[in-house]
Short mmCIF file of C-alpha atoms in Angstrom, two decimals:
data_model
loop_
_atom_site.label_atom_id
_atom_site.label_comp_id
_atom_site.label_asym_id
_atom_site.label_seq_id
_atom_site.Cartn_x
_atom_site.Cartn_y
_atom_site.Cartn_z
CA UNK A 133 -104.16 -1.55 30.69
CA UNK A 134 -102.57 -2.19 34.11
CA UNK A 135 -102.02 0.21 36.89
CA UNK A 136 -99.91 3.27 36.13
CA UNK A 137 -96.45 3.36 37.73
CA UNK A 138 -95.95 5.76 40.51
CA UNK A 139 -92.98 7.57 38.85
CA UNK A 140 -93.20 7.50 35.07
CA UNK A 141 -89.86 8.10 33.19
CA UNK A 142 -89.62 11.15 30.95
CA UNK A 143 -89.39 10.46 27.22
CA UNK A 144 -86.32 12.67 26.83
CA UNK A 145 -84.37 10.61 29.32
CA UNK A 146 -85.07 7.40 27.42
CA UNK A 147 -83.99 8.83 24.03
CA UNK A 148 -80.91 10.56 25.53
CA UNK A 149 -79.71 7.38 27.19
CA UNK A 150 -80.01 5.36 23.99
CA UNK A 151 -78.17 8.05 22.04
CA UNK A 152 -75.30 8.06 24.53
CA UNK A 153 -75.10 4.26 24.48
CA UNK A 154 -74.91 4.24 20.68
CA UNK A 155 -72.39 7.06 20.58
CA UNK A 156 -70.02 5.62 23.23
CA UNK A 157 -68.90 2.56 21.22
CA UNK A 158 -68.32 4.78 18.18
CA UNK A 159 -66.17 7.17 20.22
CA UNK A 160 -64.16 4.28 21.67
CA UNK A 161 -63.66 2.83 18.19
CA UNK A 162 -62.40 6.19 16.93
CA UNK A 163 -59.96 6.44 19.84
CA UNK A 164 -58.77 2.89 19.28
CA UNK A 165 -58.33 3.47 15.54
CA UNK A 166 -56.45 6.72 16.12
CA UNK A 167 -54.02 4.91 18.42
CA UNK A 168 -53.42 2.12 15.91
CA UNK A 169 -52.79 4.35 12.92
CA UNK A 170 -49.18 4.21 11.66
CA UNK A 171 -47.10 6.30 9.33
CA UNK A 172 -47.22 4.46 5.97
CA UNK A 173 -43.53 5.31 5.35
CA UNK A 174 -42.38 3.87 8.67
CA UNK A 175 -41.00 0.31 8.69
CA UNK A 176 -43.47 -2.35 9.68
CA UNK A 177 -43.52 -2.96 13.40
CA UNK A 178 -41.21 0.00 14.06
CA UNK A 179 -42.25 3.52 15.15
CA UNK A 180 -41.47 6.48 12.95
CA UNK A 181 -38.11 7.96 14.06
CA UNK A 182 -38.10 11.48 15.37
CA UNK A 183 -36.58 14.23 13.25
CA UNK A 184 -33.73 14.77 15.73
CA UNK A 185 -32.87 11.07 15.69
CA UNK A 186 -32.88 10.97 11.89
CA UNK A 187 -30.60 14.00 11.71
CA UNK A 188 -28.25 12.42 14.25
CA UNK A 189 -28.05 9.24 12.16
CA UNK A 190 -27.32 11.22 8.99
CA UNK A 191 -24.58 13.19 10.74
CA UNK A 192 -23.07 9.93 12.06
CA UNK A 193 -22.92 8.44 8.55
CA UNK A 194 -21.41 11.64 7.15
CA UNK A 195 -18.79 11.76 9.91
CA UNK A 196 -17.87 8.11 9.29
CA UNK A 197 -17.34 8.66 5.55
CA UNK A 198 -15.30 11.79 6.27
CA UNK A 199 -13.14 9.92 8.75
CA UNK A 200 -12.44 7.19 6.18
CA UNK A 201 -11.44 9.78 3.59
CA UNK A 202 -9.14 11.47 6.08
CA UNK A 203 -7.55 8.14 7.02
CA UNK A 204 -6.98 7.24 3.36
CA UNK A 205 -5.50 10.67 2.72
CA UNK A 206 -3.12 10.32 5.68
CA UNK A 207 -2.04 6.89 4.46
CA UNK A 208 -1.28 8.29 1.00
CA UNK A 209 0.72 11.13 2.50
CA UNK A 210 2.67 8.77 4.75
CA UNK A 211 3.39 6.47 1.80
CA UNK A 212 4.56 9.41 -0.28
CA UNK A 213 6.81 10.63 2.54
CA UNK A 214 8.24 7.14 3.01
CA UNK A 215 9.07 6.84 -0.69
CA UNK A 216 10.73 10.25 -0.61
CA UNK A 217 12.85 9.21 2.39
CA UNK A 218 13.86 6.02 0.58
CA UNK A 219 14.80 8.00 -2.52
CA UNK A 220 16.99 10.32 -0.47
CA UNK A 221 18.49 7.36 1.38
CA UNK A 222 19.36 5.62 -1.89
CA UNK A 223 21.09 8.80 -3.03
CA UNK A 224 22.87 9.49 0.26
CA UNK A 225 23.26 6.02 1.78
CA UNK A 226 21.25 6.67 4.97
CA UNK A 227 20.80 3.20 6.51
CA UNK A 228 17.65 4.16 8.42
CA UNK A 229 15.44 4.54 5.35
CA UNK A 230 16.97 2.09 2.88
CA UNK A 231 14.80 -0.71 1.48
CA UNK A 232 15.02 -4.06 3.29
CA UNK A 233 17.21 -5.64 0.59
CA UNK A 234 19.88 -2.92 1.05
CA UNK A 235 19.91 -2.73 4.84
CA UNK A 236 22.53 -4.14 7.18
CA UNK A 237 26.32 -4.06 7.50
CA UNK A 238 26.74 -7.18 5.34
CA UNK A 239 24.99 -5.62 2.35
CA UNK A 240 26.84 -2.33 2.85
CA UNK A 241 30.20 -4.13 2.82
CA UNK A 242 29.19 -6.01 -0.34
CA UNK A 243 28.32 -2.74 -2.05
CA UNK A 244 31.56 -1.10 -1.00
CA UNK A 245 33.54 -4.12 -2.15
CA UNK A 246 32.06 -3.87 -5.65
CA UNK A 247 32.28 -0.08 -5.83
CA UNK A 248 35.95 -0.03 -4.83
CA UNK A 249 37.15 -1.98 -7.88
CA UNK A 250 36.73 -2.17 -11.64
CA UNK A 251 34.36 -4.88 -12.83
CA UNK A 252 34.21 -6.20 -16.37
CA UNK A 253 30.45 -6.58 -16.12
CA UNK A 254 29.88 -2.85 -15.61
CA UNK A 255 31.20 -2.19 -19.13
CA UNK A 256 28.84 -4.71 -20.66
CA UNK A 257 26.26 -2.14 -21.83
CA UNK A 258 28.64 0.14 -23.83
CA UNK A 259 30.42 -2.88 -25.27
CA UNK A 260 27.09 -4.42 -26.25
CA UNK A 261 26.14 -1.24 -28.13
CA UNK A 262 29.48 -1.27 -29.96
CA UNK A 263 29.16 -4.93 -30.88
CA UNK A 264 25.60 -4.39 -32.11
CA UNK A 265 26.71 -1.56 -34.39
CA UNK A 266 29.51 -3.70 -35.83
CA UNK A 267 27.16 -6.60 -36.44
CA UNK A 268 24.79 -4.37 -38.45
CA UNK A 269 27.50 -3.34 -40.89
CA UNK A 270 27.29 -5.31 -44.12
CA UNK A 271 30.94 -6.29 -44.02
CA UNK A 272 31.81 -9.92 -43.37
CA UNK A 273 35.05 -9.15 -41.54
CA UNK A 274 33.36 -6.70 -39.16
CA UNK A 275 30.55 -9.13 -38.44
CA UNK A 276 33.15 -11.80 -37.61
CA UNK A 277 34.88 -9.37 -35.26
CA UNK A 278 31.54 -8.57 -33.59
CA UNK A 279 30.85 -12.25 -33.02
CA UNK A 280 34.32 -12.77 -31.57
CA UNK A 281 33.89 -9.76 -29.28
CA UNK A 282 30.61 -11.22 -27.99
CA UNK A 283 32.38 -14.41 -27.01
CA UNK A 284 35.30 -12.55 -25.39
CA UNK A 285 33.01 -10.25 -23.38
CA UNK A 286 30.88 -13.12 -22.10
CA UNK A 287 33.91 -15.18 -21.07
CA UNK A 288 35.53 -12.21 -19.31
CA UNK A 289 32.34 -11.38 -17.43
CA UNK A 290 31.90 -14.98 -16.26
CA UNK A 291 35.52 -15.31 -15.13
CA UNK A 292 35.54 -11.92 -13.39
CA UNK A 293 32.23 -12.68 -11.63
CA UNK A 294 33.53 -16.04 -10.37
CA UNK A 295 36.74 -14.47 -9.06
CA UNK A 296 34.86 -11.54 -7.49
CA UNK A 297 32.34 -13.84 -5.81
CA UNK A 298 35.08 -16.04 -4.38
CA UNK A 299 37.00 -13.07 -2.93
CA UNK A 300 33.88 -11.43 -1.55
CA UNK A 301 32.68 -14.63 0.12
CA UNK A 302 36.06 -14.98 1.82
CA UNK A 303 36.07 -11.37 3.03
CA UNK A 304 32.51 -11.65 4.34
CA UNK A 305 33.29 -14.79 6.31
CA UNK A 306 36.28 -13.02 7.88
CA UNK A 307 34.47 -9.75 8.63
CA UNK A 308 31.03 -11.12 9.63
CA UNK A 309 31.50 -14.68 10.90
CA UNK A 310 28.40 -14.62 13.13
CA UNK A 311 25.97 -12.76 10.89
CA UNK A 312 23.63 -13.92 8.18
CA UNK A 313 25.46 -13.63 4.83
CA UNK A 314 22.88 -15.40 2.69
CA UNK A 315 22.34 -13.71 -0.67
CA UNK A 316 25.08 -11.12 -0.18
CA UNK A 317 27.33 -12.46 -2.96
CA UNK A 318 24.48 -12.60 -5.49
CA UNK A 319 23.45 -9.10 -4.40
CA UNK A 320 26.97 -7.82 -5.07
CA UNK A 321 27.27 -9.53 -8.46
CA UNK A 322 23.97 -8.02 -9.60
CA UNK A 323 25.33 -4.62 -8.59
CA UNK A 324 28.49 -5.22 -10.61
CA UNK A 325 26.37 -5.54 -13.77
CA UNK A 326 25.29 -1.90 -13.44
CA UNK A 327 27.33 1.08 -14.51
CA UNK A 328 28.81 2.87 -11.52
CA UNK A 329 26.89 6.11 -12.03
CA UNK A 330 23.57 4.23 -12.24
CA UNK A 331 23.96 2.18 -9.07
CA UNK A 332 21.55 2.58 -6.16
CA UNK A 333 22.32 3.17 -3.36
CA UNK A 334 24.97 5.53 -4.68
CA UNK A 335 28.60 4.39 -4.22
CA UNK A 336 30.11 5.60 -0.95
CA UNK A 337 33.74 4.64 -1.65
CA UNK A 338 36.18 5.55 -4.39
CA UNK A 339 37.81 3.11 -6.75
CA UNK A 340 40.86 1.54 -5.16
CA UNK A 341 39.70 2.45 -1.65
CA UNK A 342 39.68 -0.53 0.68
CA UNK A 343 36.23 -1.09 2.24
#
């Protein structure tokens, strides 16, 4: 039982101080936990995007897909227009829109050279139909005639193609001495195998007209 202190502390002060000290760490822990909480749907280590940012991203993706569709649509329309121009050029002979294999003065001269004359090869298709009909008839003499006609047609086509190629090569060397003439003779001979009305580009000269 020692001497009493001069200024004794009130009991309420002691209990209030301990209550505050016990409550302070709990409050700090709650504040700390509230700051560390994270949206469970947000990616790990990344803050949840704002609604405006998410809407902007969705609009950007939508605009990109729309732009791709528009570009593909324009390409299809341009391709369709190009094919239409080529079709009209093949019918009218417009050099600007012809395919690459038909462009150039050398190819045009080769076409005109073939179109200006009669070619045995252009009659091959109707003669082949006639020979086929004769060969189907159950008559030995007609079948022999059909076989002979086959041989005659083939020989005439070969001889006419050789003569036509020789003349065309000579004319091309005289008309275009400094230009590339590679493939022009073969191009012309392939054209001679087609019937005149089926040729593309359409013939621009009449038969007998000098190109």
